[in-house]
């Protein structure tokens, strides 16, 4: 495994050919780092599941560089999905759409739909473009963490998560810290009306404004859709420390809250973001810092309100030991 800290054109070409050969490349996106593999190569995809320790029936998101490639992976695309794609791609949004034959069971977990995203990070887009120029069709990439752990938002975090599991030819591209910090918004586009399966930086309000309709939020498995989504499991996104969303920290406990909250006596301040956007951006690194410091319990005051606060609360409730 090698980490590439200077993502030059040559480095991107090399990373794309690494993917074409069937090896893995972890790369930055604006949300979190992804662990990429050629989405048409079953053996390469098997490596992702092995490295992550993830159950193989959990579907993967296919990343493409342009809306022009959407038809290769998805069919019967509803008009509202096209509108969402035009409004928010490239960006932190994944659309679940009916699949074409290209999206095999090893990508979709056997479901008839496939998750597609065009990320906006310059390194991710350059890698996807170059991969396609070399004959590739799409890069499957889950977050580059071990199953159930916190998503990495820096290349160092990817190394900490996966260095022991990656092989010699695999690569990590370092594109600096991710700007959004929480995973993409996932929208189910397989029914008459869109619904949100995972909240993210493309918020409910943004979607409703773009489409002129109201949408539902289904963050647990809805009966109308038999989706197996890891991010929909009750416990996920968890650090080693126990996370508490209620109660008061005592001596030596960690504390995460907006800057406007004072640190309770004896607690160790882990993070003090000034805005909800900054809260999302630093949350996972804050969890990692707590683990690094060997802190056993972290008390968190979640942000209130709408917008990205909804995504933060979603992840916090899944990471929490006691809510
Ligand atoms: O921001 C992101 O989405 C990042 C970056 C790397 O793009 N990726 C990411 O992937 O978070 P992952 O695999 O860690 O989480 C994707 C979630 C999982 O819960 C997965 O089960 C769900 O999306 N998913 C993927 N394809 C799906 C499908 N066809 N139907 C329903 N859920 C799907
Ligand atoms: Mg994940």
mmCIF file of C-alpha atoms and ligand atoms in Angstrom:
data_model
loop_
_atom_site.group_PDB
_atom_site.id
_atom_site.type_symbol
_atom_site.label_atom_id
_atom_site.label_comp_id
_atom_site.label_asym_id
_atom_site.label_seq_id
_atom_site.Cartn_x
_atom_site.Cartn_y
_atom_site.Cartn_z
ATOM 1 C CA UNK A 1 0.000 0.000 0.000
ATOM 2 C CA UNK A 2 1.301 3.456 -0.801
ATOM 3 C CA UNK A 3 -0.026 6.912 0.067
ATOM 4 C CA UNK A 4 0.252 9.538 -2.676
ATOM 5 C CA UNK A 5 0.351 12.989 -1.139
ATOM 6 C CA UNK A 6 0.849 14.963 -4.318
ATOM 7 C CA UNK A 7 -2.012 14.168 -6.687
ATOM 8 C CA UNK A 8 -0.368 15.286 -9.934
ATOM 9 C CA UNK A 9 -1.672 14.338 -13.366
ATOM 10 C CA UNK A 10 0.837 11.486 -13.475
ATOM 11 C CA UNK A 11 -0.256 10.272 -10.049
ATOM 12 C CA UNK A 12 -3.929 10.327 -11.120
ATOM 13 C CA UNK A 13 -3.072 8.352 -14.295
ATOM 14 C CA UNK A 14 -1.242 5.802 -12.189
ATOM 15 C CA UNK A 15 -4.128 5.557 -9.702
ATOM 16 C CA UNK A 16 -6.626 5.068 -12.549
ATOM 17 C CA UNK A 17 -4.516 2.259 -14.004
ATOM 18 C CA UNK A 18 -4.301 0.710 -10.534
ATOM 19 C CA UNK A 19 -8.118 0.569 -10.570
ATOM 20 C CA UNK A 20 -8.172 -0.817 -14.129
ATOM 21 C CA UNK A 21 -5.797 -3.603 -13.008
ATOM 22 C CA UNK A 22 -8.275 -4.599 -10.298
ATOM 23 C CA UNK A 23 -6.503 -3.119 -7.292
ATOM 24 C CA UNK A 24 -7.968 -0.674 -4.771
ATOM 25 C CA UNK A 25 -7.552 3.104 -4.564
ATOM 26 C CA UNK A 26 -8.800 5.067 -1.553
ATOM 27 C CA UNK A 27 -9.578 8.610 -2.667
ATOM 28 C CA UNK A 28 -10.942 11.854 -1.221
ATOM 29 C CA UNK A 29 -14.455 13.060 -1.965
ATOM 30 C CA UNK A 30 -16.109 16.189 -0.602
ATOM 31 C CA UNK A 31 -18.061 14.027 1.904
ATOM 32 C CA UNK A 32 -15.666 11.347 3.215
ATOM 33 C CA UNK A 33 -12.830 9.235 1.767
ATOM 34 C CA UNK A 34 -13.988 6.323 -0.396
ATOM 35 C CA UNK A 35 -12.365 2.927 -0.970
ATOM 36 C CA UNK A 36 -12.578 2.565 -4.739
ATOM 37 C CA UNK A 37 -12.569 -0.411 -7.104
ATOM 38 C CA UNK A 38 -13.634 -1.036 -10.706
ATOM 39 C CA UNK A 39 -17.414 -1.485 -10.393
ATOM 40 C CA UNK A 40 -17.470 -4.053 -13.231
ATOM 41 C CA UNK A 41 -14.742 -6.269 -11.761
ATOM 42 C CA UNK A 42 -16.118 -8.887 -9.365
ATOM 43 C CA UNK A 43 -12.711 -9.828 -7.958
ATOM 44 C CA UNK A 44 -11.841 -6.190 -7.268
ATOM 45 C CA UNK A 45 -15.193 -5.655 -5.536
ATOM 46 C CA UNK A 46 -14.578 -8.758 -3.404
ATOM 47 C CA UNK A 47 -11.397 -7.052 -2.172
ATOM 48 C CA UNK A 48 -13.441 -4.057 -0.956
ATOM 49 C CA UNK A 49 -15.682 -6.285 1.161
ATOM 50 C CA UNK A 50 -12.675 -8.149 2.545
ATOM 51 C CA UNK A 51 -10.711 -4.999 3.414
ATOM 52 C CA UNK A 52 -13.750 -3.382 5.050
ATOM 53 C CA UNK A 53 -14.945 -6.551 6.762
ATOM 54 C CA UNK A 54 -18.384 -5.693 5.393
ATOM 55 C CA UNK A 55 -21.209 -8.213 4.757
ATOM 56 C CA UNK A 56 -21.378 -8.875 0.993
ATOM 57 C CA UNK A 57 -25.117 -8.259 0.710
ATOM 58 C CA UNK A 58 -24.629 -4.559 1.462
ATOM 59 C CA UNK A 59 -24.799 -2.554 -1.788
ATOM 60 C CA UNK A 60 -22.088 -0.169 -2.978
ATOM 61 C CA UNK A 61 -22.416 3.289 -4.540
ATOM 62 C CA UNK A 62 -21.061 3.575 -8.104
ATOM 63 C CA UNK A 63 -19.211 6.836 -8.739
ATOM 64 C CA UNK A 64 -19.175 8.326 -12.237
ATOM 65 C CA UNK A 65 -17.721 11.561 -13.623
ATOM 66 C CA UNK A 66 -20.614 12.828 -15.695
ATOM 67 C CA UNK A 67 -24.381 12.681 -16.028
ATOM 68 C CA UNK A 68 -23.760 11.430 -19.595
ATOM 69 C CA UNK A 69 -22.729 8.071 -18.117
ATOM 70 C CA UNK A 70 -25.858 7.658 -15.991
ATOM 71 C CA UNK A 71 -27.730 5.586 -18.612
ATOM 72 C CA UNK A 72 -25.007 2.949 -18.520
ATOM 73 C CA UNK A 73 -25.897 2.086 -14.921
ATOM 74 C CA UNK A 74 -29.526 3.139 -14.477
ATOM 75 C CA UNK A 75 -32.737 2.804 -16.510
ATOM 76 C CA UNK A 76 -36.275 4.200 -16.286
ATOM 77 C CA UNK A 77 -34.895 7.313 -14.638
ATOM 78 C CA UNK A 78 -37.790 9.453 -13.363
ATOM 79 C CA UNK A 79 -37.896 13.096 -14.383
ATOM 80 C CA UNK A 80 -37.546 14.241 -10.773
ATOM 81 C CA UNK A 81 -34.280 12.264 -10.535
ATOM 82 C CA UNK A 82 -32.931 13.998 -13.634
ATOM 83 C CA UNK A 83 -33.842 17.321 -12.026
ATOM 84 C CA UNK A 84 -32.053 16.352 -8.817
ATOM 85 C CA UNK A 85 -28.993 15.260 -10.771
ATOM 86 C CA UNK A 86 -28.943 18.572 -12.663
ATOM 87 C CA UNK A 87 -29.386 20.565 -9.453
ATOM 88 C CA UNK A 88 -26.929 18.812 -7.132
ATOM 89 C CA UNK A 89 -24.312 16.897 -9.173
ATOM 90 C CA UNK A 90 -21.389 16.998 -8.906
ATOM 91 C CA UNK A 91 -22.058 17.015 -5.185
ATOM 92 C CA UNK A 92 -22.864 15.180 -1.940
ATOM 93 C CA UNK A 93 -25.924 13.288 -3.193
ATOM 94 C CA UNK A 94 -26.508 9.629 -4.150
ATOM 95 C CA UNK A 95 -29.518 8.575 -6.215
ATOM 96 C CA UNK A 96 -30.948 5.054 -5.933
ATOM 97 C CA UNK A 97 -32.270 4.131 -9.377
ATOM 98 C CA UNK A 98 -33.463 0.996 -11.211
ATOM 99 C CA UNK A 99 -30.326 -0.793 -12.451
ATOM 100 C CA UNK A 100 -29.177 -1.835 -15.912
ATOM 101 C CA UNK A 101 -27.464 -5.199 -16.549
ATOM 102 C CA UNK A 102 -24.113 -3.501 -15.961
ATOM 103 C CA UNK A 103 -24.901 -3.163 -12.239
ATOM 104 C CA UNK A 104 -24.367 -6.751 -11.137
ATOM 105 C CA UNK A 105 -25.548 -8.389 -7.927
ATOM 106 C CA UNK A 106 -22.050 -7.986 -6.455
ATOM 107 C CA UNK A 107 -22.596 -4.194 -6.574
ATOM 108 C CA UNK A 108 -26.275 -4.006 -5.636
ATOM 109 C CA UNK A 109 -26.369 -6.792 -3.048
ATOM 110 C CA UNK A 110 -28.867 -8.544 -5.334
ATOM 111 C CA UNK A 111 -31.300 -5.630 -5.377
ATOM 112 C CA UNK A 112 -32.806 -4.355 -8.626
ATOM 113 C CA UNK A 113 -31.595 -0.848 -7.985
ATOM 114 C CA UNK A 114 -28.208 0.830 -7.888
ATOM 115 C CA UNK A 115 -26.790 3.835 -6.035
ATOM 116 C CA UNK A 116 -25.033 6.408 -8.249
ATOM 117 C CA UNK A 117 -23.076 9.527 -7.325
ATOM 118 C CA UNK A 118 -20.972 12.195 -9.060
ATOM 119 C CA UNK A 119 -18.694 13.635 -6.358
ATOM 120 C CA UNK A 120 -17.451 17.218 -6.574
ATOM 121 C CA UNK A 121 -13.939 16.862 -5.099
ATOM 122 C CA UNK A 122 -11.370 17.776 -7.770
ATOM 123 C CA UNK A 123 -9.192 14.725 -7.063
ATOM 124 C CA UNK A 124 -12.206 12.382 -7.188
ATOM 125 C CA UNK A 125 -13.438 13.892 -10.451
ATOM 126 C CA UNK A 126 -9.968 13.781 -12.014
ATOM 127 C CA UNK A 127 -9.597 10.130 -11.003
ATOM 128 C CA UNK A 128 -13.043 9.190 -12.374
ATOM 129 C CA UNK A 129 -12.417 11.031 -15.668
ATOM 130 C CA UNK A 130 -9.038 9.372 -16.120
ATOM 131 C CA UNK A 131 -10.467 5.952 -15.179
ATOM 132 C CA UNK A 132 -13.147 6.405 -17.838
ATOM 133 C CA UNK A 133 -10.517 7.598 -20.356
ATOM 134 C CA UNK A 134 -8.673 4.324 -19.715
ATOM 135 C CA UNK A 135 -11.858 2.346 -20.497
ATOM 136 C CA UNK A 136 -13.482 2.144 -17.049
ATOM 137 C CA UNK A 137 -17.228 2.635 -16.549
ATOM 138 C CA UNK A 138 -17.628 3.429 -12.862
ATOM 139 C CA UNK A 139 -15.865 3.213 -9.507
ATOM 140 C CA UNK A 140 -17.631 1.499 -6.622
ATOM 141 C CA UNK A 141 -16.639 3.154 -3.366
ATOM 142 C CA UNK A 142 -17.944 2.722 0.152
ATOM 143 C CA UNK A 143 -16.507 4.916 2.881
ATOM 144 C CA UNK A 144 -12.884 3.839 3.492
ATOM 145 C CA UNK A 145 -13.364 2.536 7.037
ATOM 146 C CA UNK A 146 -13.754 -0.900 8.607
ATOM 147 C CA UNK A 147 -17.400 -1.970 8.822
ATOM 148 C CA UNK A 148 -19.319 -0.142 11.558
ATOM 149 C CA UNK A 149 -16.512 2.337 12.270
ATOM 150 C CA UNK A 150 -16.402 6.070 11.691
ATOM 151 C CA UNK A 151 -15.879 7.223 8.087
ATOM 152 C CA UNK A 152 -12.437 8.723 7.416
ATOM 153 C CA UNK A 153 -12.262 12.391 6.458
ATOM 154 C CA UNK A 154 -8.465 12.549 6.070
ATOM 155 C CA UNK A 155 -5.909 10.308 4.347
ATOM 156 C CA UNK A 156 -4.285 9.628 7.730
ATOM 157 C CA UNK A 157 -7.608 8.332 9.020
ATOM 158 C CA UNK A 158 -7.793 5.984 6.008
ATOM 159 C CA UNK A 159 -4.323 4.679 6.879
ATOM 160 C CA UNK A 160 -5.324 4.138 10.502
ATOM 161 C CA UNK A 161 -8.452 2.252 9.405
ATOM 162 C CA UNK A 162 -7.134 0.175 6.530
ATOM 163 C CA UNK A 163 -3.304 0.017 6.353
ATOM 164 C CA UNK A 164 -3.291 -3.479 7.898
ATOM 165 C CA UNK A 165 -5.778 -4.769 5.337
ATOM 166 C CA UNK A 166 -4.706 -3.168 2.037
ATOM 167 C CA UNK A 167 -2.344 -5.004 -0.352
ATOM 168 C CA UNK A 168 0.976 -3.925 -1.803
ATOM 169 C CA UNK A 169 -0.442 -2.501 -5.047
ATOM 170 C CA UNK A 170 -3.319 -0.600 -3.431
ATOM 171 C CA UNK A 171 -3.083 3.176 -3.104
ATOM 172 C CA UNK A 172 -4.372 5.992 -0.924
ATOM 173 C CA UNK A 173 -4.689 9.407 -2.593
ATOM 174 C CA UNK A 174 -4.298 12.264 -0.116
ATOM 175 C CA UNK A 175 -6.475 15.226 -1.076
ATOM 176 C CA UNK A 176 -6.555 16.909 2.322
ATOM 177 C CA UNK A 177 -9.459 16.989 4.767
ATOM 178 C CA UNK A 178 -12.971 16.530 3.332
ATOM 179 C CA UNK A 179 -15.025 19.728 3.268
ATOM 180 C CA UNK A 180 -18.461 18.266 4.102
ATOM 181 C CA UNK A 181 -17.421 15.590 6.600
ATOM 182 C CA UNK A 182 -20.558 13.408 6.609
ATOM 183 C CA UNK A 183 -21.633 10.929 3.939
ATOM 184 C CA UNK A 184 -23.796 11.886 0.969
ATOM 185 C CA UNK A 185 -27.550 12.345 1.090
ATOM 186 C CA UNK A 186 -29.182 9.182 -0.304
ATOM 187 C CA UNK A 187 -32.429 9.588 -2.224
ATOM 188 C CA UNK A 188 -34.633 6.698 -3.258
ATOM 189 C CA UNK A 189 -35.680 7.354 -6.861
ATOM 190 C CA UNK A 190 -37.379 4.008 -7.510
ATOM 191 C CA UNK A 191 -40.908 5.132 -6.664
ATOM 192 C CA UNK A 192 -43.334 7.783 -7.969
ATOM 193 C CA UNK A 193 -41.991 10.266 -5.480
ATOM 194 C CA UNK A 194 -38.474 10.661 -4.073
ATOM 195 C CA UNK A 195 -37.768 9.892 -0.420
ATOM 196 C CA UNK A 196 -34.642 10.424 1.618
ATOM 197 C CA UNK A 197 -32.878 7.311 2.981
ATOM 198 C CA UNK A 198 -29.868 9.048 4.520
ATOM 199 C CA UNK A 199 -29.696 12.777 5.290
ATOM 200 C CA UNK A 200 -26.587 14.708 4.232
ATOM 201 C CA UNK A 201 -25.368 18.076 3.011
ATOM 202 C CA UNK A 202 -27.985 18.168 0.258
ATOM 203 C CA UNK A 203 -30.771 18.837 2.733
ATOM 204 C CA UNK A 204 -34.492 18.108 2.691
ATOM 205 C CA UNK A 205 -35.125 21.847 2.245
ATOM 206 C CA UNK A 206 -32.748 22.037 -0.735
ATOM 207 C CA UNK A 207 -34.439 19.076 -2.420
ATOM 208 C CA UNK A 208 -37.927 20.405 -1.763
ATOM 209 C CA UNK A 209 -36.922 23.819 -3.146
ATOM 210 C CA UNK A 210 -35.434 22.249 -6.275
ATOM 211 C CA UNK A 211 -38.428 20.002 -6.975
ATOM 212 C CA UNK A 212 -41.266 22.120 -5.592
ATOM 213 C CA UNK A 213 -42.698 19.169 -3.587
ATOM 214 C CA UNK A 214 -42.403 17.855 -0.025
ATOM 215 C CA UNK A 215 -40.460 14.660 0.588
ATOM 216 C CA UNK A 216 -40.332 12.042 3.333
ATOM 217 C CA UNK A 217 -37.363 11.048 5.404
ATOM 218 C CA UNK A 218 -36.999 7.259 5.852
ATOM 219 C CA UNK A 219 -33.851 6.722 7.824
ATOM 220 C CA UNK A 220 -34.809 3.224 8.895
ATOM 221 C CA UNK A 221 -35.812 0.446 6.513
ATOM 222 C CA UNK A 222 -39.142 1.456 5.055
ATOM 223 C CA UNK A 223 -41.640 -1.265 4.274
ATOM 224 C CA UNK A 224 -42.165 0.148 0.822
ATOM 225 C CA UNK A 225 -38.564 -0.569 -0.066
ATOM 226 C CA UNK A 226 -36.557 -3.585 0.905
ATOM 227 C CA UNK A 227 -33.227 -1.830 0.970
ATOM 228 C CA UNK A 228 -30.286 -3.243 2.804
ATOM 229 C CA UNK A 229 -28.297 -0.192 3.638
ATOM 230 C CA UNK A 230 -25.466 -0.400 6.143
ATOM 231 C CA UNK A 231 -25.984 3.225 7.069
ATOM 232 C CA UNK A 232 -29.538 2.340 7.993
ATOM 233 C CA UNK A 233 -28.449 -0.100 10.708
ATOM 234 C CA UNK A 234 -29.178 1.018 14.244
ATOM 235 C CA UNK A 235 -25.538 0.991 15.317
ATOM 236 C CA UNK A 236 -23.007 2.429 12.927
ATOM 237 C CA UNK A 237 -20.606 5.333 12.579
ATOM 238 C CA UNK A 238 -19.317 4.534 16.086
ATOM 239 C CA UNK A 239 -15.948 5.359 17.671
ATOM 240 C CA UNK A 240 -14.389 3.086 20.314
ATOM 241 C CA UNK A 241 -15.422 5.556 22.999
ATOM 242 C CA UNK A 242 -18.990 5.297 24.242
ATOM 243 C CA UNK A 243 -21.013 8.236 22.944
ATOM 244 C CA UNK A 244 -23.645 9.856 25.176
ATOM 245 C CA UNK A 245 -26.190 12.345 23.875
ATOM 246 C CA UNK A 246 -27.638 12.975 27.346
ATOM 247 C CA UNK A 247 -26.187 13.440 30.785
ATOM 248 C CA UNK A 248 -23.286 15.393 32.198
ATOM 249 C CA UNK A 249 -19.624 14.482 31.737
ATOM 250 C CA UNK A 250 -17.475 13.914 34.779
ATOM 251 C CA UNK A 251 -13.713 14.145 35.261
ATOM 252 C CA UNK A 252 -11.802 12.988 32.170
ATOM 253 C CA UNK A 253 -14.849 12.454 29.938
ATOM 254 C CA UNK A 254 -14.773 13.972 26.445
ATOM 255 C CA UNK A 255 -17.096 16.811 25.426
ATOM 256 C CA UNK A 256 -18.232 17.877 21.938
ATOM 257 C CA UNK A 257 -20.631 20.791 21.418
ATOM 258 C CA UNK A 258 -20.990 24.032 19.508
ATOM 259 C CA UNK A 259 -18.552 26.719 20.584
ATOM 260 C CA UNK A 260 -21.344 28.599 22.366
ATOM 261 C CA UNK A 261 -21.487 25.850 25.042
ATOM 262 C CA UNK A 262 -19.011 26.059 27.897
ATOM 263 C CA UNK A 263 -16.997 22.962 28.747
ATOM 264 C CA UNK A 264 -18.400 21.325 31.924
ATOM 265 C CA UNK A 265 -15.931 21.227 34.838
ATOM 266 C CA UNK A 266 -13.428 18.386 34.544
ATOM 267 C CA UNK A 267 -14.408 17.412 30.990
ATOM 268 C CA UNK A 268 -11.923 17.306 28.094
ATOM 269 C CA UNK A 269 -13.069 19.542 25.250
ATOM 270 C CA UNK A 270 -12.703 17.526 22.027
ATOM 271 C CA UNK A 271 -14.286 19.976 19.599
ATOM 272 C CA UNK A 272 -16.011 23.368 19.583
ATOM 273 C CA UNK A 273 -17.347 24.009 16.045
ATOM 274 C CA UNK A 274 -18.755 27.463 15.379
ATOM 275 C CA UNK A 275 -21.437 26.468 12.866
ATOM 276 C CA UNK A 276 -23.463 23.365 11.986
ATOM 277 C CA UNK A 277 -21.439 23.026 8.759
ATOM 278 C CA UNK A 278 -18.211 23.027 10.748
ATOM 279 C CA UNK A 279 -19.797 20.560 13.187
ATOM 280 C CA UNK A 280 -20.395 18.107 10.312
ATOM 281 C CA UNK A 281 -16.924 18.671 8.951
ATOM 282 C CA UNK A 282 -15.045 17.901 12.177
ATOM 283 C CA UNK A 283 -17.335 15.356 13.892
ATOM 284 C CA UNK A 284 -15.620 12.154 12.734
ATOM 285 C CA UNK A 285 -12.133 13.555 13.338
ATOM 286 C CA UNK A 286 -13.315 14.570 16.822
ATOM 287 C CA UNK A 287 -14.382 10.963 17.482
ATOM 288 C CA UNK A 288 -10.984 9.769 16.256
ATOM 289 C CA UNK A 289 -9.235 12.291 18.498
ATOM 290 C CA UNK A 290 -11.205 11.008 21.502
ATOM 291 C CA UNK A 291 -10.102 7.441 20.677
ATOM 292 C CA UNK A 292 -6.503 8.609 20.177
ATOM 293 C CA UNK A 293 -6.570 10.241 23.612
ATOM 294 C CA UNK A 294 -7.881 6.994 25.082
ATOM 295 C CA UNK A 295 -11.063 8.672 26.318
ATOM 296 C CA UNK A 296 -13.703 6.085 27.247
ATOM 297 C CA UNK A 297 -16.840 8.248 27.261
ATOM 298 C CA UNK A 298 -17.709 11.211 25.047
ATOM 299 C CA UNK A 299 -20.654 13.486 25.842
ATOM 300 C CA UNK A 300 -22.097 15.274 22.837
ATOM 301 C CA UNK A 301 -24.610 18.107 22.612
ATOM 302 C CA UNK A 302 -26.203 17.648 19.172
ATOM 303 C CA UNK A 303 -27.039 20.701 17.070
ATOM 304 C CA UNK A 304 -30.720 21.558 16.848
ATOM 305 C CA UNK A 305 -32.752 22.620 13.874
ATOM 306 C CA UNK A 306 -32.895 21.740 10.188
ATOM 307 C CA UNK A 307 -30.365 21.787 7.361
ATOM 308 C CA UNK A 308 -27.206 19.735 7.905
ATOM 309 C CA UNK A 309 -28.075 19.432 11.618
ATOM 310 C CA UNK A 310 -30.447 16.632 10.553
ATOM 311 C CA UNK A 311 -27.535 14.618 9.107
ATOM 312 C CA UNK A 312 -25.400 15.246 12.198
ATOM 313 C CA UNK A 313 -28.221 14.062 14.478
ATOM 314 C CA UNK A 314 -28.773 10.990 12.297
ATOM 315 C CA UNK A 315 -25.098 9.942 12.611
ATOM 316 C CA UNK A 316 -24.928 10.849 16.312
ATOM 317 C CA UNK A 317 -27.979 8.760 17.140
ATOM 318 C CA UNK A 318 -26.383 5.780 15.367
ATOM 319 C CA UNK A 319 -23.037 6.231 17.084
ATOM 320 C CA UNK A 320 -24.595 6.703 20.527
ATOM 321 C CA UNK A 321 -24.273 4.130 23.280
ATOM 322 C CA UNK A 322 -26.989 5.872 25.269
ATOM 323 C CA UNK A 323 -29.309 8.353 23.593
HETATM 324 O O1 LIG B 1 -20.606 10.145 0.713
HETATM 325 C C1 LIG B 1 -20.722 8.957 0.391
HETATM 326 O O2 LIG B 1 -21.791 8.465 -0.011
HETATM 327 C C2 LIG B 1 -19.467 8.079 0.498
HETATM 328 C C3 LIG B 1 -18.455 8.561 -0.547
HETATM 329 C C4 LIG B 1 -17.219 7.698 -0.591
HETATM 330 O O3 LIG B 1 -19.083 8.649 -1.801
HETATM 331 N N1 LIG B 1 -19.790 6.709 0.327
HETATM 332 C C5 LIG B 1 -20.471 6.010 1.265
HETATM 333 O O4 LIG B 1 -20.633 4.672 0.957
HETATM 334 O O5 LIG B 1 -20.891 6.512 2.297
HETATM 335 P P1 LIG B 1 -21.056 3.588 2.049
HETATM 336 O O6 LIG B 1 -21.063 2.282 1.321
HETATM 337 O O7 LIG B 1 -20.197 3.683 3.222
HETATM 338 O O8 LIG B 1 -22.527 3.990 2.389
HETATM 339 C C6 LIG B 1 -23.467 3.953 1.359
HETATM 340 C C7 LIG B 1 -24.810 3.558 1.868
HETATM 341 C C8 LIG B 1 -24.803 2.188 2.502
HETATM 342 O O9 LIG B 1 -25.603 2.254 3.660
HETATM 343 C C9 LIG B 1 -25.412 1.326 1.427
HETATM 344 O O10 LIG B 1 -26.037 0.208 1.958
HETATM 345 C C10 LIG B 1 -26.358 2.298 0.759
HETATM 346 O O11 LIG B 1 -25.663 3.491 0.746
HETATM 347 N N2 LIG B 1 -26.645 1.905 -0.630
HETATM 348 C C11 LIG B 1 -25.783 1.772 -1.641
HETATM 349 N N3 LIG B 1 -26.411 1.310 -2.738
HETATM 350 C C12 LIG B 1 -27.694 1.174 -2.393
HETATM 351 C C13 LIG B 1 -28.864 0.693 -3.072
HETATM 352 N N4 LIG B 1 -28.808 0.267 -4.323
HETATM 353 N N5 LIG B 1 -30.028 0.685 -2.392
HETATM 354 C C14 LIG B 1 -30.088 1.105 -1.131
HETATM 355 N N6 LIG B 1 -29.025 1.533 -0.420
HETATM 356 C C15 LIG B 1 -27.860 1.568 -1.041
HETATM 357 MG MG1 LIG B 2 -19.903 3.755 5.195
#
